[in-house]
Structure formats: C-alpha cells, structure tokens
Coordinates of C-alpha atoms in Angstrom, one line a residue:
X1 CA 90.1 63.5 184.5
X2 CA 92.4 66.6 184.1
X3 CA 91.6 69.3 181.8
X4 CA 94.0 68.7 179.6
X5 CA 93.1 65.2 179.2
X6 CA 89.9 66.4 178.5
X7 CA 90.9 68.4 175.6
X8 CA 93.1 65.6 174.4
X9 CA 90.3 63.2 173.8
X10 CA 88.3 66.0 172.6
X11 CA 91.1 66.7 169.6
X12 CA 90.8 62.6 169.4
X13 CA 87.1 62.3 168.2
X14 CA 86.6 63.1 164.6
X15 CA 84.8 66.6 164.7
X16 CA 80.6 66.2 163.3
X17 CA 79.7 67.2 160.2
X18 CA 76.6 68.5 160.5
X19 CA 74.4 69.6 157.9
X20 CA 76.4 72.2 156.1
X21 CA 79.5 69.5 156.1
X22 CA 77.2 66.6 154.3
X23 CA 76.3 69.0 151.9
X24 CA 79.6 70.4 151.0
X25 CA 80.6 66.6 150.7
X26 CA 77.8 65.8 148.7
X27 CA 78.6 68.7 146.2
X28 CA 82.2 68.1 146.0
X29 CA 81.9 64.4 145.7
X30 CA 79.0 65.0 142.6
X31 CA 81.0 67.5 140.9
X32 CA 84.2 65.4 140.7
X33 CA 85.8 64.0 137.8
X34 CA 85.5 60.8 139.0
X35 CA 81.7 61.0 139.4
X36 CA 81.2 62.7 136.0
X37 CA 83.1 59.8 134.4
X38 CA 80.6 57.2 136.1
X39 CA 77.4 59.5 135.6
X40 CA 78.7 59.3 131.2
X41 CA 79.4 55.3 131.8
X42 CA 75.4 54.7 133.6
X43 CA 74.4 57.4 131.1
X44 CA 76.0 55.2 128.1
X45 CA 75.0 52.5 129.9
X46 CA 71.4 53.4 130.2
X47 CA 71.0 53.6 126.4
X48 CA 71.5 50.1 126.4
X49 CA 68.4 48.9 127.1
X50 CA 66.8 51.2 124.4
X51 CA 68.6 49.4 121.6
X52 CA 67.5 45.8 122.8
X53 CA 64.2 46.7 123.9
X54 CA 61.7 47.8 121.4
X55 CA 60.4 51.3 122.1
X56 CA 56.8 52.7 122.2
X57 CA 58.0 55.6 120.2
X58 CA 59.7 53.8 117.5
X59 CA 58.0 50.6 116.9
X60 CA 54.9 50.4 118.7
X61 CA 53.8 47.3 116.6
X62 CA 56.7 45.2 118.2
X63 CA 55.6 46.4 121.4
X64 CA 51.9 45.4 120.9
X65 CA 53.6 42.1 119.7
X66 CA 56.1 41.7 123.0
X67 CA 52.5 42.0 125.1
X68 CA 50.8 39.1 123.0
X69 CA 53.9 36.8 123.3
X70 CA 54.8 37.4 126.8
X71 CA 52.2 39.5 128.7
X72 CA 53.8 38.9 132.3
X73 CA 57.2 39.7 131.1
X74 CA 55.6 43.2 129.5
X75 CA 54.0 44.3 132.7
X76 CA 57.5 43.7 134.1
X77 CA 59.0 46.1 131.4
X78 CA 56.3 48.7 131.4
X79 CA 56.8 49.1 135.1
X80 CA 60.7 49.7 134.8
X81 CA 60.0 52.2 131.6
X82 CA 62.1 50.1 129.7
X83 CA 59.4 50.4 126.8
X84 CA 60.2 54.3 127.0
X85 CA 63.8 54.5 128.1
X86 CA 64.7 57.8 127.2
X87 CA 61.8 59.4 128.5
X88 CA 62.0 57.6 132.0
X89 CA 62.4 58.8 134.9
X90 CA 65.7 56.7 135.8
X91 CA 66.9 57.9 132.8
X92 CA 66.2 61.4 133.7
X93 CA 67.8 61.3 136.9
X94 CA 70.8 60.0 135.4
X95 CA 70.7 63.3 132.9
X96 CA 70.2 65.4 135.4
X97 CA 72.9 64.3 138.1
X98 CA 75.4 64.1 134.6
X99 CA 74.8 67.8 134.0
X100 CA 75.2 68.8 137.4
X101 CA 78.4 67.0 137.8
X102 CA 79.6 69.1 134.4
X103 CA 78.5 72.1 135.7
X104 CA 80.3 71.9 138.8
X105 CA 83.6 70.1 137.2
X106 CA 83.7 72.8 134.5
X107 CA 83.6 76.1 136.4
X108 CA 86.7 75.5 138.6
X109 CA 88.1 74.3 135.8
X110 CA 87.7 77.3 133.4
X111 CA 89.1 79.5 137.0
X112 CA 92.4 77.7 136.8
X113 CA 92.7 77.5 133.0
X114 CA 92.7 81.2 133.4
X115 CA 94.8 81.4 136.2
X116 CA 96.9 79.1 134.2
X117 CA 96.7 81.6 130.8
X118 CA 97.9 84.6 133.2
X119 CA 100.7 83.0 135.0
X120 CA 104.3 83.7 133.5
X121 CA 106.4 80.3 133.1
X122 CA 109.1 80.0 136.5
X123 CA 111.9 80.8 136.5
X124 CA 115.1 78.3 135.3
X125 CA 116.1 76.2 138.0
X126 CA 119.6 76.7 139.4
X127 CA 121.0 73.3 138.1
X128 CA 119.3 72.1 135.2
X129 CA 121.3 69.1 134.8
X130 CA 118.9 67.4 137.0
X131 CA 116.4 67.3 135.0
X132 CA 115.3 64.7 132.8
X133 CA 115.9 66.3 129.8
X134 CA 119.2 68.6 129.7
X135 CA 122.1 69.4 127.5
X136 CA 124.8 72.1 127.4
X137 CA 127.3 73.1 124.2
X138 CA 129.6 76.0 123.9
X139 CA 128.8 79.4 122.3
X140 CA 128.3 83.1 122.0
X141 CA 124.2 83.2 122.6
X142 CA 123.0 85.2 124.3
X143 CA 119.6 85.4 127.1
X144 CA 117.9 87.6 124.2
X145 CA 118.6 85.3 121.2
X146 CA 117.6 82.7 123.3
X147 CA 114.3 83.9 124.0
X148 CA 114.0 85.0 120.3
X149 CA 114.5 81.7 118.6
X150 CA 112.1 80.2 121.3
X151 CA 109.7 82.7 120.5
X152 CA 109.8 81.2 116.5
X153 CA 109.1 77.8 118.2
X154 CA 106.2 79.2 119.3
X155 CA 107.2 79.2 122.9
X156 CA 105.7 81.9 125.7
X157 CA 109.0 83.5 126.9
X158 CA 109.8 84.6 130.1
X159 CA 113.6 86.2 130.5
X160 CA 115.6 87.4 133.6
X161 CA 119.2 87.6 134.4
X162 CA 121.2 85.3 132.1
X163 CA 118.3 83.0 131.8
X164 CA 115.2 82.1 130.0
X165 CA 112.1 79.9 130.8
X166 CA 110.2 78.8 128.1
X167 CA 106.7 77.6 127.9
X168 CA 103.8 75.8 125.5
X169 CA 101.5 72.9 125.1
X170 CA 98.5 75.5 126.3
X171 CA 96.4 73.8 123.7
X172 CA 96.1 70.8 125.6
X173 CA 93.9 72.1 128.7
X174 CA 92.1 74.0 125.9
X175 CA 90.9 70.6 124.4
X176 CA 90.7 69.5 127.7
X177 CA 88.3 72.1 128.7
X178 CA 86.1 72.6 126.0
X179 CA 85.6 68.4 125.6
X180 CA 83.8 69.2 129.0
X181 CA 81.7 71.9 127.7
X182 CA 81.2 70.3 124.2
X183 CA 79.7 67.6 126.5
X184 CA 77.6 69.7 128.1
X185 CA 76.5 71.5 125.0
X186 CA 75.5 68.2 123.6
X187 CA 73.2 67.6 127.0
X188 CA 72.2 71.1 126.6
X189 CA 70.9 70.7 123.3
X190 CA 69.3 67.3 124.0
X191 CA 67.2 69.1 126.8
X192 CA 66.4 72.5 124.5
X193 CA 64.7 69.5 121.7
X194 CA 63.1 67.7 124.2
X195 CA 61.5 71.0 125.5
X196 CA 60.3 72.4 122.2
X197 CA 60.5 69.3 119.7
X198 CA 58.1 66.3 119.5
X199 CA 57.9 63.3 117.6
X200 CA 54.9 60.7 116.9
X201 CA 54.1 57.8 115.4
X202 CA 51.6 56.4 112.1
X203 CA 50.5 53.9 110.7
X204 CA 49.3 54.3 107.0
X205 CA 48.0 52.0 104.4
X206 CA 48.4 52.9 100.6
X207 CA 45.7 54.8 99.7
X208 CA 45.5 56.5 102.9
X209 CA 46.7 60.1 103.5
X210 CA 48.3 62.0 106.6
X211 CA 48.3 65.4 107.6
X212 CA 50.1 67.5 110.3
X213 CA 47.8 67.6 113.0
X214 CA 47.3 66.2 116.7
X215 CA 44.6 64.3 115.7
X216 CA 46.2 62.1 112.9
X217 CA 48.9 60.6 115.1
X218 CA 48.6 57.2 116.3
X219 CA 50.8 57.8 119.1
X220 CA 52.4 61.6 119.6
X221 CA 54.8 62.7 122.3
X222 CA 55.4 66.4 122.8
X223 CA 57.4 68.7 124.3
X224 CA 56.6 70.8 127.2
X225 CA 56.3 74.0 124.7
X226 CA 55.2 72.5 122.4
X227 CA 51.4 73.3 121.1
X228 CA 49.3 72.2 118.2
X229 CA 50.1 75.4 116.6
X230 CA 53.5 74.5 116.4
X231 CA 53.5 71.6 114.3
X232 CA 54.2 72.3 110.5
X233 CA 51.0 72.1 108.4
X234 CA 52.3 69.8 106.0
X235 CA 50.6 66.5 104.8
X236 CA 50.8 63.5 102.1
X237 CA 49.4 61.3 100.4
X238 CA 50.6 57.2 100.4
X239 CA 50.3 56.5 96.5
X240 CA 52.2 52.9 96.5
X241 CA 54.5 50.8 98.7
X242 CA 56.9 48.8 96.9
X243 CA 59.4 46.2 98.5
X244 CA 62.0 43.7 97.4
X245 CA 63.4 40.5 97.7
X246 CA 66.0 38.0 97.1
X247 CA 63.9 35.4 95.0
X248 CA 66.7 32.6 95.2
X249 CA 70.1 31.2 96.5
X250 CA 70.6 30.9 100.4
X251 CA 69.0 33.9 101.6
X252 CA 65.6 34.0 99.2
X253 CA 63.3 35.5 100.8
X254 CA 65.5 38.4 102.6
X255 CA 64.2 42.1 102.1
X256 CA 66.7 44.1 99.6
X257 CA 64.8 47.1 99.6
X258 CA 61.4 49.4 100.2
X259 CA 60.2 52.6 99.3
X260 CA 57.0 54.4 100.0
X261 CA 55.9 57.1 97.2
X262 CA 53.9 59.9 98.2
X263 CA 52.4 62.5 97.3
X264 CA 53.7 65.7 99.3
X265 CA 51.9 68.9 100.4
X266 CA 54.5 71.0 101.9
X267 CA 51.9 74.4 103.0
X268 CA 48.3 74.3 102.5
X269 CA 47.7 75.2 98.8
X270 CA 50.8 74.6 97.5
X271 CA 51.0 72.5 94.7
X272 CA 52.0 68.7 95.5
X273 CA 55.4 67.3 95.2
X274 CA 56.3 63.7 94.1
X275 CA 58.8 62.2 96.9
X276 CA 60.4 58.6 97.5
X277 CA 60.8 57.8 101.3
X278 CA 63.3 55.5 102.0
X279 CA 65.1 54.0 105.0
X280 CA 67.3 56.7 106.0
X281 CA 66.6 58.8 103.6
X282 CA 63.7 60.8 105.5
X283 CA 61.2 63.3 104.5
X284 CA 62.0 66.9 105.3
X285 CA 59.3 69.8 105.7
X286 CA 60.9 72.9 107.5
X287 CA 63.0 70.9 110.0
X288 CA 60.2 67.9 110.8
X289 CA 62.0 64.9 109.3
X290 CA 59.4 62.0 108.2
X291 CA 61.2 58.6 108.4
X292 CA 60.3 54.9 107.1
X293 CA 60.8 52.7 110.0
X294 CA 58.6 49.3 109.1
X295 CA 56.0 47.9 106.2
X296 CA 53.7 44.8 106.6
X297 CA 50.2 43.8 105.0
X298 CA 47.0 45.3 105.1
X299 CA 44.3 43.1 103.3
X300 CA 40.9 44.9 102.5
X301 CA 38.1 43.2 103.8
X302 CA 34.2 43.6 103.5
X303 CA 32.1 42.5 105.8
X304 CA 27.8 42.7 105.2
X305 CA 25.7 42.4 107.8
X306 CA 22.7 39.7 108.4
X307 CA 20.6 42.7 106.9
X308 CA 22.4 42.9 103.7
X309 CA 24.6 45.8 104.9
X310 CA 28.1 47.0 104.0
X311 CA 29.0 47.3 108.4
X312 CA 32.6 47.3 107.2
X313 CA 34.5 47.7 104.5
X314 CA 38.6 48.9 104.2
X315 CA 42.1 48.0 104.6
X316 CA 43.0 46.3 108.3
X317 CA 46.7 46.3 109.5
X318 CA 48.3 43.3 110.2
X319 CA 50.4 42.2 112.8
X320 CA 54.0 40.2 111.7
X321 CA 53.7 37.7 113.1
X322 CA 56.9 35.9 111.1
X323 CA 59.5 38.3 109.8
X324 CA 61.3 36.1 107.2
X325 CA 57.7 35.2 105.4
X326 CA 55.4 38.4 106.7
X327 CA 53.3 35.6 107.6
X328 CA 50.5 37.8 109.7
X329 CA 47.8 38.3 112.3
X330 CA 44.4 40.5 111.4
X331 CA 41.7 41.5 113.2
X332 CA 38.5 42.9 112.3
X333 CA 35.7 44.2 114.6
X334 CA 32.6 45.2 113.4
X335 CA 30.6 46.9 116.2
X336 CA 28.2 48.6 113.9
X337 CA 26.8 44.7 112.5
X338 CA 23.0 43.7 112.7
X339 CA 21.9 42.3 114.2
X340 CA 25.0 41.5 116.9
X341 CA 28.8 42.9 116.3
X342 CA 30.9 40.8 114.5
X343 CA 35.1 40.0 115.0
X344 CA 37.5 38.2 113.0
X345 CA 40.7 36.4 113.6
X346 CA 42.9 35.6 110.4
X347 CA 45.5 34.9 109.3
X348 CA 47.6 36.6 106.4
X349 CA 49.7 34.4 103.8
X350 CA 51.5 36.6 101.3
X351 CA 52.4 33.3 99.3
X352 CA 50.1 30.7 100.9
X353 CA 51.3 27.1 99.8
X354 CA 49.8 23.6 101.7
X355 CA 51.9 21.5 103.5
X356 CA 51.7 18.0 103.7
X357 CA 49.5 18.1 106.5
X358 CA 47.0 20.0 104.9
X359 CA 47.6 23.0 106.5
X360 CA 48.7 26.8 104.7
X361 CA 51.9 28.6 105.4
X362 CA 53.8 31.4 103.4
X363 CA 56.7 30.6 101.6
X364 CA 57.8 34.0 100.5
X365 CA 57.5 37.3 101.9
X366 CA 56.2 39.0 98.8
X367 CA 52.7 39.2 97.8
X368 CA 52.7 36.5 94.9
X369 CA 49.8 34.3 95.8
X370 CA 48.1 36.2 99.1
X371 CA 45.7 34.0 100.6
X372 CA 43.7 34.8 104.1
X373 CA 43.2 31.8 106.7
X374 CA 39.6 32.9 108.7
X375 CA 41.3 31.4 112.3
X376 CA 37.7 32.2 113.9
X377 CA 34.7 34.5 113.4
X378 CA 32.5 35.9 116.0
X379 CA 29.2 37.4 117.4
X380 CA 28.8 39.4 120.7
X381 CA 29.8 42.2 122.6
X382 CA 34.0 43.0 121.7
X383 CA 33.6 45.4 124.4
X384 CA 34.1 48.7 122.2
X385 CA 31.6 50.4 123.7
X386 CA 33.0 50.4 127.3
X387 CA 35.1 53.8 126.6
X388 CA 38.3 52.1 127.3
X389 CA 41.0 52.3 124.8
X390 CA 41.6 48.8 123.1
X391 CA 43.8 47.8 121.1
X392 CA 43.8 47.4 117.6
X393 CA 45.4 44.0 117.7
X394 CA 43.2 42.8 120.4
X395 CA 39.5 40.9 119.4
X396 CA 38.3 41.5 123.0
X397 CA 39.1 41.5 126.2
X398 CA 39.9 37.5 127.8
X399 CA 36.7 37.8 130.0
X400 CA 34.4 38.8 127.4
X401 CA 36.0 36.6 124.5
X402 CA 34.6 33.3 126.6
X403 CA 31.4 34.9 126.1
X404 CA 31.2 35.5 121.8
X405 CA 29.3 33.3 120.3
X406 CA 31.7 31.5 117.5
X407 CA 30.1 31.3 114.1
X408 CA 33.2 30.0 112.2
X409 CA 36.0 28.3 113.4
X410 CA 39.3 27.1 111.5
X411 CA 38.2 23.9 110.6
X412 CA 35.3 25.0 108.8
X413 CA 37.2 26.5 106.5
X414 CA 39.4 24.5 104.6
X415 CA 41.7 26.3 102.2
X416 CA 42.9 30.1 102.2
X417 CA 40.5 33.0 101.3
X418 CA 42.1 34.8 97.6
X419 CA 41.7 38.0 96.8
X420 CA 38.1 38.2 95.6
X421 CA 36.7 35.2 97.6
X422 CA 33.8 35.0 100.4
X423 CA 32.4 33.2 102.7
X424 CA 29.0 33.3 104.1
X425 CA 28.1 33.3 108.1
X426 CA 25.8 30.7 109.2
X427 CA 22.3 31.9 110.8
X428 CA 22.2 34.4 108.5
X429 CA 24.8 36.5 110.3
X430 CA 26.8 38.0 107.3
X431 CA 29.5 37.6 104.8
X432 CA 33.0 38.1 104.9
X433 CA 34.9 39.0 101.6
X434 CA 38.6 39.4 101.3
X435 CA 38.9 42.0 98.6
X436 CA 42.3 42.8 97.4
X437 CA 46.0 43.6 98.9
X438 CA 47.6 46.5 100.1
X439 CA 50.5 47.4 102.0
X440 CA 51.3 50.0 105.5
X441 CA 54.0 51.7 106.5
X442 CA 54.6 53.1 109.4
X443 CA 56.5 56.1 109.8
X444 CA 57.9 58.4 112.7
X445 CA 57.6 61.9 112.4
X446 CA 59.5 64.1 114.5
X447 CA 60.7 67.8 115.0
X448 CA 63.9 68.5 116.9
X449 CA 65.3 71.7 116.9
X450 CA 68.7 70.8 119.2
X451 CA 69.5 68.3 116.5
X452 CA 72.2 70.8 114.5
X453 CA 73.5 72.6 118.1
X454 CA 73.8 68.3 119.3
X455 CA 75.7 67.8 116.2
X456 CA 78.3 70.9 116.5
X457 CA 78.8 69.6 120.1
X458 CA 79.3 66.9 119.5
X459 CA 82.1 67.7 116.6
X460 CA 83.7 70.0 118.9
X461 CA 83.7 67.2 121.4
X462 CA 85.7 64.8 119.4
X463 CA 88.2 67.8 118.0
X464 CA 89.0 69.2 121.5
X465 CA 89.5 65.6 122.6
X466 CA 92.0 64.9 119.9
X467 CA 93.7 68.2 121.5
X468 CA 94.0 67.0 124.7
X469 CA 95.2 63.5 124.1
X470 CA 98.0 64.6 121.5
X471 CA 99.2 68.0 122.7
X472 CA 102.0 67.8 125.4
X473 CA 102.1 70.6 128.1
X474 CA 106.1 71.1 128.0
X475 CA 109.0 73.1 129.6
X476 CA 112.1 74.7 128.3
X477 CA 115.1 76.5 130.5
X478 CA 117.8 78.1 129.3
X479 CA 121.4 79.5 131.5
X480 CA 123.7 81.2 129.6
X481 CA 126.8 82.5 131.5
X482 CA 130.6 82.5 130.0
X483 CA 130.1 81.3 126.8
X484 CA 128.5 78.2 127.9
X485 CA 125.0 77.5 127.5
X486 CA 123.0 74.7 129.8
X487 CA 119.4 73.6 127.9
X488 CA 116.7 72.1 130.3
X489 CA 113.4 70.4 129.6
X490 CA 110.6 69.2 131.0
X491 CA 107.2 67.4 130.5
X492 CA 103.9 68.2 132.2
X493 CA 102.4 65.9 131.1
X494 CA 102.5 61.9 132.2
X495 CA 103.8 59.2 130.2
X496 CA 105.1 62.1 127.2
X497 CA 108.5 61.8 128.1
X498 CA 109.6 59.3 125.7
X499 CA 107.9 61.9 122.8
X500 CA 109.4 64.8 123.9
X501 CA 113.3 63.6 123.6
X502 CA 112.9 64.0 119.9
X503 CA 111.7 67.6 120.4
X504 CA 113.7 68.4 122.4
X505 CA 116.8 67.4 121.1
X506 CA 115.8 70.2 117.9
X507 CA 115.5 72.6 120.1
X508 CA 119.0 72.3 121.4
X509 CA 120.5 71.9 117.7
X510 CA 118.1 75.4 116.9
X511 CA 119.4 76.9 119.7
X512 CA 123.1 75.9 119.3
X513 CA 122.8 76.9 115.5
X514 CA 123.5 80.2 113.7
X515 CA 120.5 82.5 112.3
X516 CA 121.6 81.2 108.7
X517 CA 121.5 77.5 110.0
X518 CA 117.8 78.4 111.6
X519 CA 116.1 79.5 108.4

C-alpha cells in the first residue's frame, strides 16, 4: 500500500477521542439547553412521587399505617426512598446535575448577551425591498430625522451615509436570561434552607405541652449547620382541640373545620400569648413556622396492676384506622405491671352504635357517644426492654406476640368500654379503665431561611419569562436618497412576523409624517 493510500485511510477513520474529548462532550452535552430542559422535566417529575406517597416528614402516622396494611410493599418503598423523596439520594442527583446544567447554560449565555449589548445594529441592506417587511413613500426626510424619530420609538440608532439601522426588542434575551438565573436562584435558595433550616415532626395530645428543643421532637431532620443552639426557644401549651362536621344531608360526617388553641411562649419568660392554629394558617416565632397538619383521638386509659398499682395512667394516640368515622386502633404497653407487663389492643369508636350482628362500629366522626372495643389484652414480654426502637403502634414484635399470654380476648367483652367504665383482668392481673376523651394533633415545625430568597426567585422567574415570550427582538432600516425614502423591517424572532406588520406599518406612517403629525 502506497503512502498516500496510507494517509487516505488514515483521514478515513474517525479520529479517538480520548479522555479529554469524552469529557469535553460530557460537559457540553450536560450544559445544553436541551439537557437542562429534561433535568427541570425529571426534577418536576421526581416531585411526583412525594405528593402520592405519604412522607416520613409530613405524616408519619400514615406511614406507620402504609407498613401495617402492606408491609412487603413498604420495604419496597423504604428501599427506593420514596417515603423521603426530597431528601433522597435520586432526588439529589437530579438537583445537582440540574444546577450544573444552569451553571454551565447561563455563563455563555450572559458572554453573548453582552456581546450582544455592545454590538451596534448592521448596517441597511443595499435593497430593502427584499425583505419581508418594506415600504417606500416620497419626501424631504432626512438620515438625521430619521434616526431621531426612531430614537422616540425607543429604537438604538445606528446612522451612516444616507441610511439608518434601527434596533430593539433587547428586553427579550433580558427575560430570557434572568428566567435562567431566577431558576437557579430558586435551586440556590432551596440548597442554602436545606443547609441551615430543619424541620420535625409532633405529636401532641390536649393537655400536653411542647417546647423548642431536640429532645421533644418525635421525629426531627436537620440541616448540616444546623445545631441545638439554633433552634428558637419557643414553646406551648395544647389547651383544647376542637373539630367540625357536617351533621346531615349527603356528606354528614365530612370535616368542615379544626383548630388547635394554645397557649404560646414566644422567649423564655415572656408572658404567654393566646393563639388559634389552623390549617394553613401556621404559627410563627422568629421565622419557625408551626403548622396543623392532622388530628385523631387519644382516649385516657388506666391501667392497675395485679398489686393494686397505678402501672399506667394517660392519654394513648390512636391510629385512623377509618377516615370518614375516625374509627381507630390503640395500643397500650405496660412494661412497668406486676407481676408480668401488660398490652392492649382496642379499638376506638367516637360514636359507637351496634349493628345487626351484634357487633360496634362508629357512625360519626365526632365524639358524641365514644365507646372503646378491648380487641385483646395481654401478659408477657412486649419486647421493650431489648433497646430496639419500637413503634408506638406496634404491641410486639410477630415472634414474641405468639408467646403473650392472652388474658382477654374480644369475645369476652361484649359491648364497648364508655368513658368511666372498667374491666377487671382474670388471675388477678389488673384492671383496665377507660377514663375520658381527648384529642392530638400533630404538627410540623420547621425553620427555613431560603423560603423568602425561593419566593423572590421564583417571582422574578415568572416576570422575566413573560419578557421573553412577549417581547419581539426586531429590525428597522432606513435609505434616504433623492427625496425618496425605502423603510425595511425585520423580525428576530420566529413565528413574530404576523405581530410585527401592525408595528411596523406605524413606523412608516411616523416616519412619513410631519413633527406636528408626530406629537
């Protein structure tokens, strides 16, 4: 083979890449526009999931319910982070790479706008007949009062010999430009509150109090700066819960309304404050918004011992177990009972009526005749003492349940505990009294400072967007030679042609007009 043929085959073959090349490619494919557009559609996307999903951070009760109906499909979830979407790491990835792409879409972009800003409109084209806008009419104007009537049209002007070129429509790459930072200052912000906000989770039963502090949280999610010192040392007190209903026509029995009134403590000593929380309208304390996010029953219960003591004796949180009737699910552990620990499962009626069949169901959500089924009562080991966390909804684990000794089943209790009723344990094991009704809340506390910079973002977003898609780059040229004047015009901007005849025809009739015709 000749040399030449040699080097013709060489030119042939695609050249490598190498290392360098797959990199350049990989940075100029993520920072296109087209990525960035995908990376906001999978970031949109990705929210999805945390809108039909319930989410440990929100509604933790719901969660602990999904596990009890379908464990399998929960482990499923919990392994995918869909119980914790937007602090996953899929959903992080997808943050990140979206920033990225901004970054690297909006810093070319800002060098061209400039470029853009600098650059002096062209000069007219030799025949502007050929353009898609043009017109000519007779008349003594001149290159100068050309440029100056343009000028009140709020044109850039740009004049040579016997000719002027005319441009504006800047505005539109403006909008353009800063929707792409308003996007990033909104992903900005979302990172600078993740970083140094937090938010938690409570559940509190009237009566009960809450205060500011690690230790109080049921379930609290900081940020990577943020300390105990930083939360605000504010607390309150739950004074009464109070929810509505529709008592009749089609929908009886839907919710209307709830409140929770507290008693607030904004700094320690101050003097308390009396507040309503509502839904949506949240508590605020130096930036830490309190919200109202769920309500359900919390019977009080006593429980004495086979030795005549009080082992147990407050308010127990139910799990919904129906929404339309708050029909719910208790559960009571007594580890401390003598002479072995005692559990109970129950039921909560808020209006317990029989059925035909004997058995109790609810027929309205609100508390008008509260009644407590006992499902089963126990004696054993529930496992407490193992030092692994358990939860609350939970009598004991499945392999240690087969081993409690059942003292009271269903059956052997044949109508609904009411408030202020008992029954006794066989063998001398205890009592069980149902004491009176109160009511939980839970509530979400959280602290965000990037909240205000999101929302300015996010505003400037949706103006400079409104820039870009109305605002029409466009082009002006004006010839003026021998008392004849040729007008031509021109778009930059796709699909604004059709707008632009209107305009343009009133710049011809201002041009072609006297200065008493103008103003």
């Amino acid at each position: 083979m000749s040399v030449g043929e040699l080097e013709k085959e060489r030119e042939s073959k695609p050249a490598g890449m190498g290392p360098v090349g797959w990199l350049r490619w990989s940075w100029r494919t993520l920072t296109s526009m087209k990525t960035a557009l995908i990376l906001l559609f999978l970031f949109a996307l990705a929210s999805v999931p945390g809108s039909l999903v319930p989410q440990r951070s929100v509604e933790p009760d719901q969660v602990a319910r999904f596990y009890q109906d379908d464990p399998g499909l929960a482990e499923w979830y919990d392994r995918f982070q869909l119980f914790d979407v937007f602090t996953s790491v899929w959903f992080a990835a997808i943050y990140l790479l979206l920033f990225t792409s901004l970054i690297g879409c909006i810093i070319p972009r800002t060098t061209t706008y400039l470029r853009e800003l600098r650059r002096k409109p062209p000069a007219a084209p030799r025949n502007l007949t050929r353009l898609p806008h043009s017109a000519a009419f007779d008349g003594a104007l001149t290159a100068d009062e050309a440029a100056r009537r343009l000028r009140k049209l709020r044109f850039r002007v740009e004049t040579g010999d016997g000719w002027v070129a005319a441009e504006k429509g800047y505005l539109r790459e403006t909008g353009n430009l800063l929707f792409h930072i308003s996007l990033l200052g909104v992903l900005v912000a979302v990172g600078f509150g993740s970083l140094y906000g937090y938010r938690g989770n409570v559940l509190i039963a009237e009566g009960d109090g809450f205060a500011n502090t690690v230790a109080t949280y049921d379930r609290f999610i900081p940020g990577p700066q943020v300390s105990a010192e930083s939360l605000e040392p504010f607390s309150f007190d739950l004074t009464d819960f109070r929810a509505t209903y529709q008592v009749e026509g089609e929908k009886r029995g839907q919710e209307l309304d709830y409140s929770a009134y507290l008693k607030v403590t904004d700094t320690p000593g101050a003097a308390p404050r009396d507040y309503e929380l509502k839904v949506n309208e949240p508590l605020e304390v130096d930036g830490t918004q309190t919200y109202l996010i769920g309500h359900g029953y919390a019977p009080v219960f006593r429980v004495t011992d086979g030795k005549g003591q009080v082992a147990f004796e407050g308010a127990v949180p139910c799990l919904i177990a129906d929404k339309p009737t708050l029909t719910s699910e208790c559960v009571v552990k007594v580890p401390d009972a003598q002479p072995s620990p005692l559990g109970f499962l129950m039921r909560f009626l808020p209006t317990s009526v029989p059925l035909t069949d004997g058995s109790y169901a609810s027929a309205f959500p609100g508390a008008i005749q509260p009644g407590v089924e006992v499902l089963g009562a126990f004696s054993g080991d529930l496992g407490m003492g193992s030092g692994e966390p358990r939860s609350v909804y939970e009598l004991a684990p499945p392999e240690l349940m087969k081993k409690l000794k059942p003292l009271v089943m269903g059956k052997d209790v044949p109508k609904p505990l009411a408030p202020g009723e008992s029954i006794d344990l066989p063998g001398g094991a205890g009592k069980l009294e149902f004491v009176e009704v109160k009511e939980w809340m839970t509530l979400q506390i959280a602290y965000d400072p990037g909240r205000l910079p999101a929302l300015l973002a996010a505003s400037m977003a949706t103006i400079s967007i409104v820039f870009s898609l109305v605002i029409r780059r466009r082009r002006v040229w004006v010839r003026v030679k021998d008392g004849s004047v040729e007008v031509g015009g021109l778009t930059r901007t796709e699909g604004s042609a059709a707008g632009f005849a209107e305009e343009f025809d009133d710049i011809v009739k201002v041009l072609a007009a006297g200065d008493k015709d103008e103003r």
